[in-house]
């Protein structure tokens, strides 16, 4: 897909660089700021929101459907985990042209080294590490990324993502089981992502 502003760009002249994020962190982030994604996050007889709410907790464990508006069209996914699979694996699975997939975590903890590899892969040259400029404030700009005071800056990201994983990523038993069932094990392995600990 392409954003409406990019419709006139010849895709053959572009090297897509796709940033992917650990699905467990991504789903929690989507609960805070869902962009155009919509799904039920409440159930009868349950107080408060359920996040990420991959399946119903009524005993049937039915996937909770997600609708997303992308490039002026609405797409439906079986759950938030399915959205992660389809959105991020689209290049990996379907592209018949060059592309680069970069893990968000590598950009967070190894900014210079990761940027250097991407630049060299695209045929560019990189300045020395002394000249590398770190973006210390949140790199996300504009109203579509939530309130400025709630955005994560570089140091906050190091603290937040440098901690050991919580048991089951802090998910409910139902969501944990659904995440293991629904997330693409092959794509997770390809990216070097591991499932959070059970105990």
XYZ file of N, CA, C and O in Angstrom:
796
model
N 0.844 -1.177 0.000
C 0.000 0.000 0.000
C 0.882 1.229 0.000
O 2.062 1.158 0.317
N 0.333 2.350 -0.374
C 1.078 3.597 -0.239
C 0.125 4.682 0.223
O -1.065 4.649 -0.081
N 0.661 5.613 0.965
C -0.139 6.737 1.438
C -0.539 7.583 0.237
O 0.197 7.663 -0.750
N -1.716 8.219 0.300
C -2.186 9.018 -0.844
C -1.161 10.043 -1.346
O -1.050 10.261 -2.542
N -0.378 10.644 -0.460
C 0.619 11.631 -0.890
C 1.742 11.007 -1.708
O 2.456 11.704 -2.421
N 1.896 9.691 -1.623
C 2.988 9.013 -2.332
C 2.530 8.263 -3.578
O 3.304 7.524 -4.168
N 1.286 8.444 -3.972
C 0.758 7.712 -5.124
C 1.537 7.967 -6.406
O 1.634 7.101 -7.260
N 2.101 9.147 -6.575
C 2.790 9.499 -7.824
C 4.259 9.112 -7.842
O 4.946 9.357 -8.822
N 4.746 8.512 -6.767
C 6.155 8.110 -6.709
C 6.316 6.750 -7.381
O 5.574 5.818 -7.101
N 7.276 6.647 -8.273
C 7.547 5.383 -8.948
C 8.160 4.420 -7.941
O 9.251 4.659 -7.428
N 7.474 3.351 -7.670
C 7.914 2.406 -6.632
C 9.241 1.735 -6.987
O 9.988 1.335 -6.116
N 9.555 1.640 -8.281
C 10.821 1.030 -8.687
C 12.026 1.888 -8.306
O 13.161 1.415 -8.315
N 11.781 3.154 -7.984
C 12.865 4.070 -7.620
C 13.064 4.162 -6.111
O 13.796 5.030 -5.636
N 12.425 3.283 -5.357
C 12.436 3.371 -3.894
C 12.940 2.065 -3.286
O 12.601 0.984 -3.769
N 13.779 2.175 -2.270
C 14.169 1.004 -1.488
C 13.398 1.078 -0.170
O 13.737 1.883 0.699
N 12.345 0.272 -0.017
C 11.576 0.330 1.234
C 12.408 -0.137 2.427
O 13.092 -1.157 2.358
N 12.371 0.644 3.477
C 12.986 0.268 4.747
C 11.839 0.187 5.741
O 11.232 1.195 6.095
N 11.522 -1.021 6.147
C 10.381 -1.279 7.026
C 10.891 -1.473 8.451
O 11.767 -2.297 8.693
N 10.342 -0.710 9.377
C 10.705 -0.868 10.780
C 9.664 -1.758 11.436
O 8.465 -1.489 11.357
N 10.120 -2.821 12.069
C 9.217 -3.756 12.744
C 9.537 -3.738 14.236
O 10.674 -3.511 14.632
N 8.530 -3.971 15.026
C 8.692 -3.928 16.477
C 8.277 -5.262 17.077
O 7.378 -5.931 16.564
N 8.916 -5.642 18.179
C 8.526 -6.864 18.878
C 7.002 -6.858 19.044
O 6.438 -5.874 19.517
N 6.323 -7.923 18.631
C 4.857 -7.895 18.633
C 4.233 -7.678 20.012
O 3.166 -7.076 20.119
N 4.895 -8.138 21.053
C 4.323 -7.973 22.392
C 4.348 -6.508 22.813
O 3.360 -5.991 23.345
N 5.433 -5.818 22.546
C 5.504 -4.381 22.835
C 4.593 -3.601 21.895
O 3.944 -2.640 22.289
N 4.556 -4.016 20.644
C 3.724 -3.335 19.644
C 2.247 -3.392 20.027
O 1.550 -2.384 19.932
N 1.777 -4.556 20.473
C 0.359 -4.672 20.828
C 0.016 -3.795 22.036
O -1.037 -3.164 22.060
N 0.902 -3.739 23.027
C 0.665 -2.870 24.182
C 0.647 -1.413 23.724
O -0.202 -0.624 24.145
N 1.557 -1.050 22.835
C 1.598 0.303 22.301
C 0.318 0.631 21.534
O -0.209 1.742 21.624
N -0.181 -0.332 20.768
C -1.420 -0.126 20.019
C -2.610 0.093 20.944
O -3.552 0.813 20.591
N -2.583 -0.509 22.131
C -3.666 -0.279 23.088
C -3.661 1.172 23.552
O -4.713 1.762 23.782
N -2.467 1.754 23.686
C -2.365 3.153 24.121
C -2.711 4.114 22.994
O -3.350 5.134 23.207
N -2.243 3.826 21.788
C -2.470 4.689 20.636
C -2.746 3.815 19.415
O -1.830 3.400 18.707
N -4.018 3.501 19.170
C -4.367 2.539 18.113
C -4.346 3.085 16.681
O -4.613 2.341 15.745
N -4.014 4.345 16.495
C -4.037 4.957 15.172
C -5.412 4.731 14.552
O -6.398 5.160 15.111
N -5.513 4.038 13.417
C -6.826 3.837 12.794
C -7.403 2.459 13.096
O -8.447 2.103 12.558
N -6.736 1.678 13.928
C -7.232 0.331 14.272
C -8.366 0.439 15.298
O -8.299 1.240 16.223
N -9.370 -0.387 15.105
C -10.505 -0.416 16.029
C -10.840 -1.860 16.353
O -10.939 -2.701 15.455
N -10.994 -2.139 17.653
C -11.410 -3.456 18.104
C -11.996 -3.317 19.508
O -11.728 -2.352 20.216
N -12.801 -4.288 19.889
C -13.433 -4.257 21.210
C -12.366 -4.467 22.284
O -11.591 -5.413 22.209
N -12.360 -3.604 23.281
C -11.403 -3.754 24.376
C -12.115 -3.875 25.721
O -11.495 -3.770 26.765
N -13.402 -4.104 25.648
C -14.200 -4.305 26.863
C -15.112 -5.508 26.659
O -15.478 -5.835 25.541
N -15.447 -6.146 27.756
C -16.408 -7.246 27.724
C -17.362 -7.101 28.891
O -17.021 -6.502 29.912
N -18.532 -7.661 28.709
C -19.525 -7.639 29.790
C -18.947 -8.329 31.018
O -18.179 -9.274 30.913
N -19.303 -7.842 32.148
C -18.901 -8.393 33.446
C -17.410 -8.252 33.733
O -16.868 -8.921 34.595
N -16.719 -7.412 32.957
C -15.300 -7.161 33.205
C -15.128 -5.652 33.352
O -15.556 -4.886 32.493
N -14.509 -5.243 34.435
C -14.272 -3.820 34.672
C -13.007 -3.386 33.951
O -11.976 -4.037 34.041
N -13.073 -2.283 33.229
C -11.911 -1.721 32.555
C -11.618 -2.365 31.218
O -12.311 -3.282 30.768
N -10.573 -1.843 30.605
C -10.158 -2.344 29.293
C -9.338 -3.615 29.411
O -8.621 -3.812 30.389
N -9.447 -4.453 28.397
C -8.636 -5.658 28.285
C -7.651 -5.386 27.148
O -8.046 -5.026 26.045
N -6.379 -5.544 27.439
C -5.370 -5.247 26.425
C -4.379 -6.399 26.338
O -3.911 -6.858 27.367
N -4.097 -6.923 25.189
C -4.511 -6.467 23.864
C -5.851 -7.038 23.400
O -6.326 -6.661 22.340
N -6.445 -7.905 24.170
C -7.762 -8.493 23.879
C -7.771 -9.196 22.524
O -8.471 -8.816 21.595
N -6.964 -10.247 22.440
C -6.865 -11.033 21.206
C -8.026 -12.000 21.046
O -8.413 -12.329 19.923
N -8.554 -12.478 22.184
C -9.691 -13.414 22.160
C -10.684 -13.031 23.244
O -10.335 -12.389 24.231
N -11.928 -13.466 23.033
C -12.956 -13.214 24.047
C -12.637 -14.049 25.286
O -11.999 -15.094 25.193
N -13.072 -13.569 26.428
C -12.802 -14.297 27.669
C -14.069 -14.964 28.192
O -14.183 -15.264 29.371
N -14.995 -15.247 27.287
C -16.258 -15.871 27.664
C -16.193 -17.398 27.676
O -17.197 -18.069 27.789
N -14.991 -17.937 27.557
C -14.821 -19.394 27.522
C -14.687 -19.929 26.111
O -14.118 -20.992 25.891
N -15.211 -19.200 25.127
C -15.137 -19.654 23.731
C -13.816 -19.273 23.070
O -13.432 -19.861 22.069
N -13.155 -18.262 23.622
C -11.881 -17.776 23.092
C -11.963 -17.453 21.598
O -11.104 -17.826 20.805
N -13.012 -16.750 21.232
C -13.210 -16.311 19.860
C -12.266 -15.148 19.559
O -12.164 -14.223 20.365
N -11.578 -15.171 18.417
C -10.701 -14.039 18.088
C -11.481 -12.724 18.052
O -12.619 -12.681 17.577
N -10.874 -11.665 18.567
C -11.486 -10.341 18.570
C -11.033 -9.626 17.303
O -9.860 -9.286 17.144
N -11.965 -9.422 16.377
C -11.673 -8.829 15.073
C -11.170 -7.392 15.208
O -11.573 -6.655 16.099
N -10.288 -7.010 14.279
C -9.725 -5.662 14.226
C -10.008 -5.092 12.838
O -9.807 -5.776 11.834
N -10.480 -3.846 12.798
C -10.680 -3.139 11.538
C -9.694 -1.977 11.508
O -9.548 -1.255 12.490
N -9.009 -1.812 10.367
C -8.003 -0.768 10.221
C -8.250 -0.018 8.916
O -8.512 -0.633 7.882
N -8.149 1.306 8.990
C -8.251 2.112 7.773
C -6.834 2.363 7.272
O -6.029 3.012 7.938
N -6.529 1.827 6.088
C -5.207 1.986 5.472
C -5.392 2.478 4.042
O -6.135 1.863 3.267
N -4.732 3.544 3.706
C -4.790 4.092 2.345
C -6.234 4.226 1.868
O -6.594 3.793 0.791
N -7.052 4.809 2.730
C -8.456 5.119 2.414
C -9.339 3.893 2.197
O -10.397 3.993 1.600
N -8.913 2.740 2.689
C -9.782 1.566 2.634
C -9.758 0.864 3.985
O -8.789 0.954 4.726
N -10.849 0.192 4.295
C -10.950 -0.521 5.566
C -10.593 -1.985 5.359
O -11.100 -2.633 4.438
N -9.694 -2.492 6.203
C -9.286 -3.890 6.143
C -9.625 -4.540 7.469
O -9.540 -3.911 8.527
N -9.987 -5.815 7.429
C -10.330 -6.529 8.657
C -9.338 -7.657 8.893
O -8.938 -8.357 7.963
N -8.965 -7.822 10.161
C -8.036 -8.867 10.580
C -8.676 -9.658 11.708
O -9.496 -9.129 12.457
N -8.289 -10.926 11.839
C -8.894 -11.778 12.865
C -8.587 -11.312 14.281
O -9.362 -11.551 15.192
N -7.436 -10.668 14.487
C -7.063 -10.150 15.809
C -5.901 -9.180 15.627
O -5.363 -9.043 14.529
N -5.502 -8.543 16.711
C -4.359 -7.640 16.670
C -3.080 -8.399 16.308
O -2.224 -7.884 15.585
N -2.956 -9.635 16.761
C -1.789 -10.457 16.404
C -1.771 -10.748 14.902
O -0.714 -10.717 14.268
N -2.925 -10.998 14.330
C -3.010 -11.227 12.885
C -2.638 -9.951 12.117
O -2.000 -10.025 11.063
N -3.032 -8.801 12.628
C -2.653 -7.540 11.999
C -1.139 -7.407 11.985
O -0.551 -7.049 10.966
N -0.477 -7.694 13.117
C 0.991 -7.622 13.170
C 1.597 -8.556 12.116
O 2.478 -8.155 11.357
N 1.121 -9.800 12.069
C 1.632 -10.765 11.081
C 1.511 -10.216 9.665
O 2.477 -10.214 8.897
N 0.306 -9.794 9.310
C 0.037 -9.399 7.932
C 0.712 -8.081 7.563
O 1.252 -7.945 6.464
N 0.656 -7.119 8.463
C 1.234 -5.807 8.172
C 2.749 -5.888 8.034
O 3.321 -5.410 7.064
N 3.409 -6.497 8.990
C 4.866 -6.515 8.988
C 5.460 -7.584 8.083
O 6.536 -7.407 7.533
N 4.772 -8.695 7.923
C 5.326 -9.768 7.104
C 5.008 -9.593 5.619
O 5.481 -10.365 4.798
N 4.242 -8.575 5.292
C 3.838 -8.390 3.900
C 5.033 -8.304 2.956
O 5.073 -8.988 1.937
N 6.027 -7.498 3.297
C 7.218 -7.415 2.441
C 7.949 -8.753 2.432
O 8.296 -9.283 1.379
N 8.199 -9.272 3.589
C 8.963 -10.517 3.742
C 8.320 -11.653 2.960
O 8.987 -12.450 2.320
N 6.994 -11.702 2.979
C 6.261 -12.796 2.359
C 5.986 -12.552 0.876
O 6.076 -13.466 0.058
N 5.642 -11.308 0.508
C 5.086 -11.057 -0.821
C 5.961 -10.244 -1.777
O 5.724 -10.280 -2.979
N 6.928 -9.493 -1.268
C 7.663 -8.565 -2.137
C 8.550 -9.308 -3.129
O 9.226 -10.269 -2.781
N 8.535 -8.833 -4.370
C 9.419 -9.399 -5.392
C 10.443 -8.352 -5.840
O 10.896 -8.337 -6.975
N 10.779 -7.452 -4.917
C 11.746 -6.396 -5.157
C 12.566 -6.211 -3.877
O 12.182 -6.691 -2.809
N 13.698 -5.516 -3.967
C 14.547 -5.345 -2.780
C 13.853 -4.522 -1.689
O 13.093 -3.600 -1.982
N 14.129 -4.867 -0.448
C 13.603 -4.136 0.711
C 14.489 -4.471 1.907
O 15.256 -5.423 1.874
N 14.375 -3.673 2.941
C 15.109 -3.919 4.181
C 14.107 -3.904 5.326
O 13.262 -3.004 5.395
N 14.179 -4.895 6.205
C 13.381 -4.891 7.432
C 14.347 -4.648 8.584
O 15.347 -5.348 8.714
N 14.046 -3.639 9.389
C 14.893 -3.258 10.515
C 14.088 -3.384 11.800
O 12.962 -2.889 11.889
N 14.682 -4.035 12.776
C 13.992 -4.152 14.064
C 14.084 -2.823 14.822
O 15.155 -2.217 14.912
N 12.966 -2.393 15.367
C 12.884 -1.189 16.189
C 13.911 -1.241 17.317
O 14.564 -0.245 17.629
N 14.075 -2.411 17.895
C 14.991 -2.576 19.023
C 16.435 -2.313 18.614
O 17.226 -1.778 19.396
N 16.801 -2.656 17.386
C 18.154 -2.381 16.914
C 18.372 -0.881 16.724
O 19.442 -0.358 17.022
N 17.343 -0.193 16.245
C 17.446 1.262 16.116
C 17.486 1.935 17.489
O 18.082 2.998 17.648
N 16.866 1.319 18.473
C 16.841 1.886 19.823
C 18.184 1.715 20.524
O 18.693 2.655 21.129
N 18.778 0.532 20.447
C 19.987 0.233 21.218
C 21.292 0.332 20.429
O 22.357 0.425 21.015
N 21.213 0.266 19.110
C 22.414 0.324 18.280
C 22.175 1.284 17.107
O 22.238 0.898 15.944
N 21.902 2.532 17.441
C 21.493 3.508 16.428
C 22.530 3.665 15.313
O 22.192 3.551 14.133
N 23.749 3.947 15.681
C 24.771 4.216 14.664
C 25.046 2.974 13.821
O 25.052 3.033 12.587
N 25.275 1.857 14.474
C 25.631 0.632 13.755
C 24.519 0.214 12.792
O 24.786 -0.173 11.649
N 23.276 0.308 13.243
C 22.136 -0.089 12.410
C 21.970 0.876 11.242
O 21.778 0.449 10.089
N 22.054 2.159 11.519
C 21.933 3.169 10.461
C 23.041 2.999 9.426
O 22.812 3.114 8.218
N 24.238 2.697 9.872
C 25.387 2.500 8.980
C 25.135 1.321 8.034
O 25.373 1.413 6.827
N 24.636 0.223 8.571
C 24.350 -0.954 7.748
C 23.288 -0.639 6.699
O 23.418 -1.003 5.525
N 22.218 0.054 7.115
C 21.138 0.407 6.178
C 21.680 1.308 5.075
O 21.435 1.079 3.888
N 22.427 2.317 5.465
C 22.976 3.273 4.504
C 23.908 2.577 3.507
O 23.810 2.783 2.294
N 24.789 1.722 4.005
C 25.717 1.012 3.121
C 24.985 0.050 2.199
O 25.343 -0.105 1.032
N 23.957 -0.570 2.707
C 23.153 -1.495 1.891
C 22.498 -0.758 0.724
O 22.376 -1.294 -0.368
N 22.117 0.486 0.977
C 21.473 1.293 -0.071
C 22.494 1.978 -0.973
O 22.132 2.729 -1.876
N 23.803 1.742 -0.725
C 24.839 2.317 -1.567
C 25.377 3.647 -1.068
O 26.136 4.309 -1.770
N 24.998 4.039 0.132
C 25.457 5.312 0.684
C 26.710 5.174 1.513
O 27.199 4.078 1.766
N 27.233 6.301 1.912
C 28.403 6.348 2.795
C 27.984 7.032 4.092
O 27.160 7.935 4.083
N 28.574 6.606 5.182
C 28.201 7.123 6.494
C 29.369 7.895 7.091
O 30.525 7.488 6.964
N 29.034 9.008 7.732
C 30.052 9.766 8.458
C 30.553 8.946 9.640
O 29.918 7.961 10.033
N 31.618 9.385 10.233
C 32.158 8.685 11.401
C 31.171 8.747 12.555
O 30.273 9.592 12.583
N 31.371 7.857 13.511
C 30.480 7.805 14.668
C 30.519 9.129 15.445
O 29.515 9.534 16.024
N 31.651 9.822 15.421
C 31.765 11.113 16.110
C 30.783 12.135 15.540
O 30.328 13.013 16.249
N 30.470 12.013 14.267
C 29.590 12.982 13.611
C 28.124 12.551 13.628
O 27.253 13.297 13.194
N 27.867 11.348 14.127
C 26.500 10.827 14.155
C 25.660 11.617 15.155
O 26.090 11.866 16.276
N 24.476 12.029 14.750
C 23.612 12.832 15.616
C 22.475 11.953 16.147
O 21.669 11.436 15.387
N 22.454 11.800 17.447
C 21.403 11.020 18.097
C 20.171 11.902 18.293
O 20.290 13.058 18.703
N 19.018 11.352 17.995
C 17.775 12.068 18.256
C 17.344 11.682 19.661
O 16.921 10.553 19.902
N 17.477 12.625 20.573
C 17.215 12.321 21.982
C 15.749 12.477 22.345
O 15.244 11.775 23.222
N 15.045 13.393 21.683
C 13.605 13.534 21.926
C 12.876 12.473 21.112
O 13.472 11.791 20.284
N 11.589 12.372 21.313
C 10.813 11.414 20.533
C 10.963 11.722 19.046
O 10.874 12.869 18.625
N 11.207 10.689 18.268
C 11.343 10.868 16.821
C 9.979 11.030 16.157
O 9.889 11.464 15.009
N 8.927 10.684 16.872
C 7.583 10.804 16.322
C 7.106 12.240 16.455
O 7.172 12.829 17.531
N 6.607 12.775 15.369
C 6.120 14.151 15.345
C 4.699 14.176 14.812
O 4.274 13.274 14.106
N 3.962 15.213 15.147
C 2.621 15.418 14.612
C 1.536 14.877 15.513
O 1.774 14.045 16.384
N 0.316 15.370 15.294
C -0.803 15.018 16.169
C -1.220 13.545 16.103
O -1.839 13.042 17.022
N -0.850 12.843 15.044
C -1.226 11.441 14.910
C -0.505 10.510 15.862
O -0.796 9.326 15.924
N 0.462 11.031 16.620
C 1.268 10.198 17.513
C 0.994 10.469 18.981
O 1.839 10.207 19.826
N -0.184 10.974 19.287
C -0.555 11.199 20.685
C 0.024 12.479 21.246
O 0.695 13.246 20.553
N -0.238 12.697 22.520
C 0.222 13.917 23.173
C 1.738 13.891 23.344
O 2.323 12.865 23.680
N 2.368 15.023 23.130
C 3.821 15.151 23.174
C 4.402 14.620 24.489
O 5.412 13.924 24.499
N 3.757 14.919 25.613
C 4.294 14.500 26.917
C 4.183 12.993 27.148
O 4.783 12.466 28.074
N 3.442 12.291 26.318
C 3.307 10.843 26.457
C 4.223 10.075 25.503
O 4.261 8.860 25.525
N 4.952 10.772 24.654
C 5.851 10.115 23.701
C 7.134 9.693 24.409
O 7.582 10.325 25.351
N 7.728 8.626 23.923
C 8.940 8.079 24.533
C 10.173 8.671 23.875
O 10.316 8.613 22.650
N 11.091 9.221 24.694
C 12.341 9.726 24.139
C 13.401 8.623 24.199
O 13.125 7.492 24.614
N 14.622 8.929 23.791
C 15.678 7.919 23.667
C 15.995 7.240 25.002
O 16.037 6.010 25.083
N 16.197 8.022 26.058
C 16.552 7.436 27.357
C 15.389 6.618 27.915
O 15.583 5.511 28.431
N 14.173 7.144 27.793
C 13.000 6.386 28.252
C 12.880 5.059 27.510
O 12.524 4.035 28.083
N 13.178 5.071 26.200
C 13.118 3.836 25.408
C 14.167 2.837 25.886
O 13.887 1.638 25.981
N 15.371 3.315 26.199
C 16.402 2.404 26.716
C 15.934 1.745 28.002
O 16.115 0.550 28.190
N 15.355 2.535 28.884
C 14.878 2.000 30.167
C 13.713 1.042 29.941
O 13.696 -0.073 30.455
N 12.759 1.474 29.138
C 11.532 0.700 28.904
C 11.813 -0.638 28.219
O 11.302 -1.674 28.630
N 12.627 -0.621 27.163
C 12.837 -1.830 26.374
C 14.082 -2.607 26.781
O 14.318 -3.696 26.276
N 14.870 -2.061 27.684
C 16.064 -2.752 28.150
C 15.808 -3.656 29.339
O 16.674 -4.420 29.746
N 14.614 -3.612 29.874
C 14.259 -4.460 31.019
C 13.985 -5.884 30.567
O 13.543 -6.115 29.442
N 14.180 -6.835 31.481
C 13.803 -8.218 31.142
C 12.295 -8.298 30.900
O 11.523 -7.533 31.477
N 11.907 -9.202 30.053
C 10.489 -9.391 29.738
C 9.711 -9.845 30.960
O 10.165 -10.689 31.718
N 8.509 -9.285 31.098
C 7.608 -9.743 32.152
C 7.119 -11.141 31.798
O 7.073 -11.519 30.619
N 6.705 -11.884 32.816
C 6.116 -13.195 32.563
C 4.894 -13.006 31.678
O 4.045 -12.148 31.947
N 4.834 -13.764 30.605
C 3.758 -13.697 29.611
C 3.545 -12.270 29.106
O 2.460 -11.918 28.661
N 4.566 -11.442 29.204
C 4.509 -10.040 28.771
C 3.441 -9.255 29.523
O 3.019 -8.200 29.073
N 2.983 -9.779 30.637
C 1.943 -9.113 31.412
C 0.544 -9.351 30.858
O -0.424 -8.769 31.334
N 0.420 -10.215 29.866
C -0.874 -10.504 29.241
C -1.688 -11.450 30.125
O -1.141 -12.227 30.908
N -3.001 -11.427 29.921
C -3.866 -12.406 30.580
C -3.540 -13.789 30.019
O -2.929 -13.907 28.950
N -3.959 -14.826 30.726
C -3.704 -16.193 30.233
C -4.315 -16.393 28.849
O -3.699 -17.006 27.970
N -5.535 -15.856 28.650
C -6.208 -16.023 27.354
C -5.431 -15.340 26.229
O -5.226 -15.914 25.155
N -5.000 -14.099 26.480
C -4.261 -13.382 25.444
C -2.882 -13.992 25.211
O -2.391 -14.029 24.082
N -2.256 -14.462 26.275
C -0.946 -15.116 26.121
C -1.075 -16.342 25.222
O -0.321 -16.510 24.255
N -2.031 -17.219 25.528
C -2.226 -18.436 24.726
C -2.554 -18.079 23.277
O -2.038 -18.706 22.350
N -3.399 -17.060 23.087
C -3.768 -16.651 21.733
C -2.558 -16.086 20.985
O -2.376 -16.357 19.800
N -1.706 -15.336 21.685
C -0.525 -14.761 21.016
C 0.407 -15.865 20.522
O 0.933 -15.786 19.408
N 0.598 -16.893 21.324
C 1.474 -18.002 20.922
C 0.860 -18.736 19.734
O 1.559 -19.162 18.807
N -0.457 -18.845 19.728
C -1.162 -19.543 18.649
C -1.191 -18.703 17.361
O -1.002 -19.224 16.265
N -1.419 -17.386 17.487
C -1.675 -16.547 16.320
C -0.430 -15.914 15.692
O -0.380 -15.728 14.478
N 0.550 -15.528 16.498
C 1.719 -14.860 15.919
C 2.503 -15.832 15.046
O 2.681 -16.993 15.402
N 2.966 -15.353 13.912
C 3.714 -16.193 12.980
C 5.051 -16.596 13.602
O 5.961 -15.778 13.730
N 5.163 -17.849 13.962
C 6.396 -18.367 14.561
C 7.561 -18.233 13.573
O 8.672 -17.877 13.945
N 7.284 -18.474 12.304
C 8.326 -18.387 11.279
C 8.861 -16.950 11.165
O 10.064 -16.726 11.110
N 7.963 -15.966 11.135
C 8.383 -14.566 11.025
C 9.092 -14.113 12.300
O 10.096 -13.407 12.246
N 8.582 -14.539 13.461
C 9.238 -14.215 14.737
C 10.676 -14.751 14.722
O 11.607 -14.039 15.093
N 10.853 -15.991 14.300
C 12.192 -16.592 14.245
C 13.091 -15.857 13.256
O 14.268 -15.632 13.528
N 12.536 -15.513 12.112
C 13.310 -14.803 11.083
C 13.864 -13.479 11.635
O 14.968 -13.076 11.302
N 13.086 -12.829 12.491
C 13.496 -11.545 13.062
C 14.287 -11.694 14.358
O 14.784 -10.707 14.900
N 14.389 -12.916 14.863
C 15.123 -13.141 16.108
C 14.322 -12.789 17.350
O 14.894 -12.593 18.421
N 12.993 -12.703 17.218
C 12.147 -12.423 18.376
C 11.820 -13.712 19.109
O 11.602 -14.752 18.491
N 11.767 -13.622 20.420
C 11.444 -14.780 21.251
C 10.157 -14.511 22.010
O 9.827 -13.365 22.295
N 9.453 -15.579 22.332
C 8.250 -15.430 23.143
C 8.660 -15.119 24.573
O 9.645 -15.656 25.063
N 7.931 -14.234 25.254
C 8.256 -13.906 26.647
C 8.184 -15.156 27.529
O 7.519 -16.122 27.190
N 8.858 -15.106 28.674
C 8.901 -16.307 29.546
C 7.534 -16.651 30.130
O 6.683 -15.785 30.337
N 7.342 -17.949 30.360
C 6.105 -18.446 30.979
C 6.130 -18.290 32.483
O 5.106 -18.214 33.131
N 7.321 -18.318 33.068
C 7.424 -18.269 34.531
C 8.483 -17.261 34.939
O 9.440 -17.027 34.272
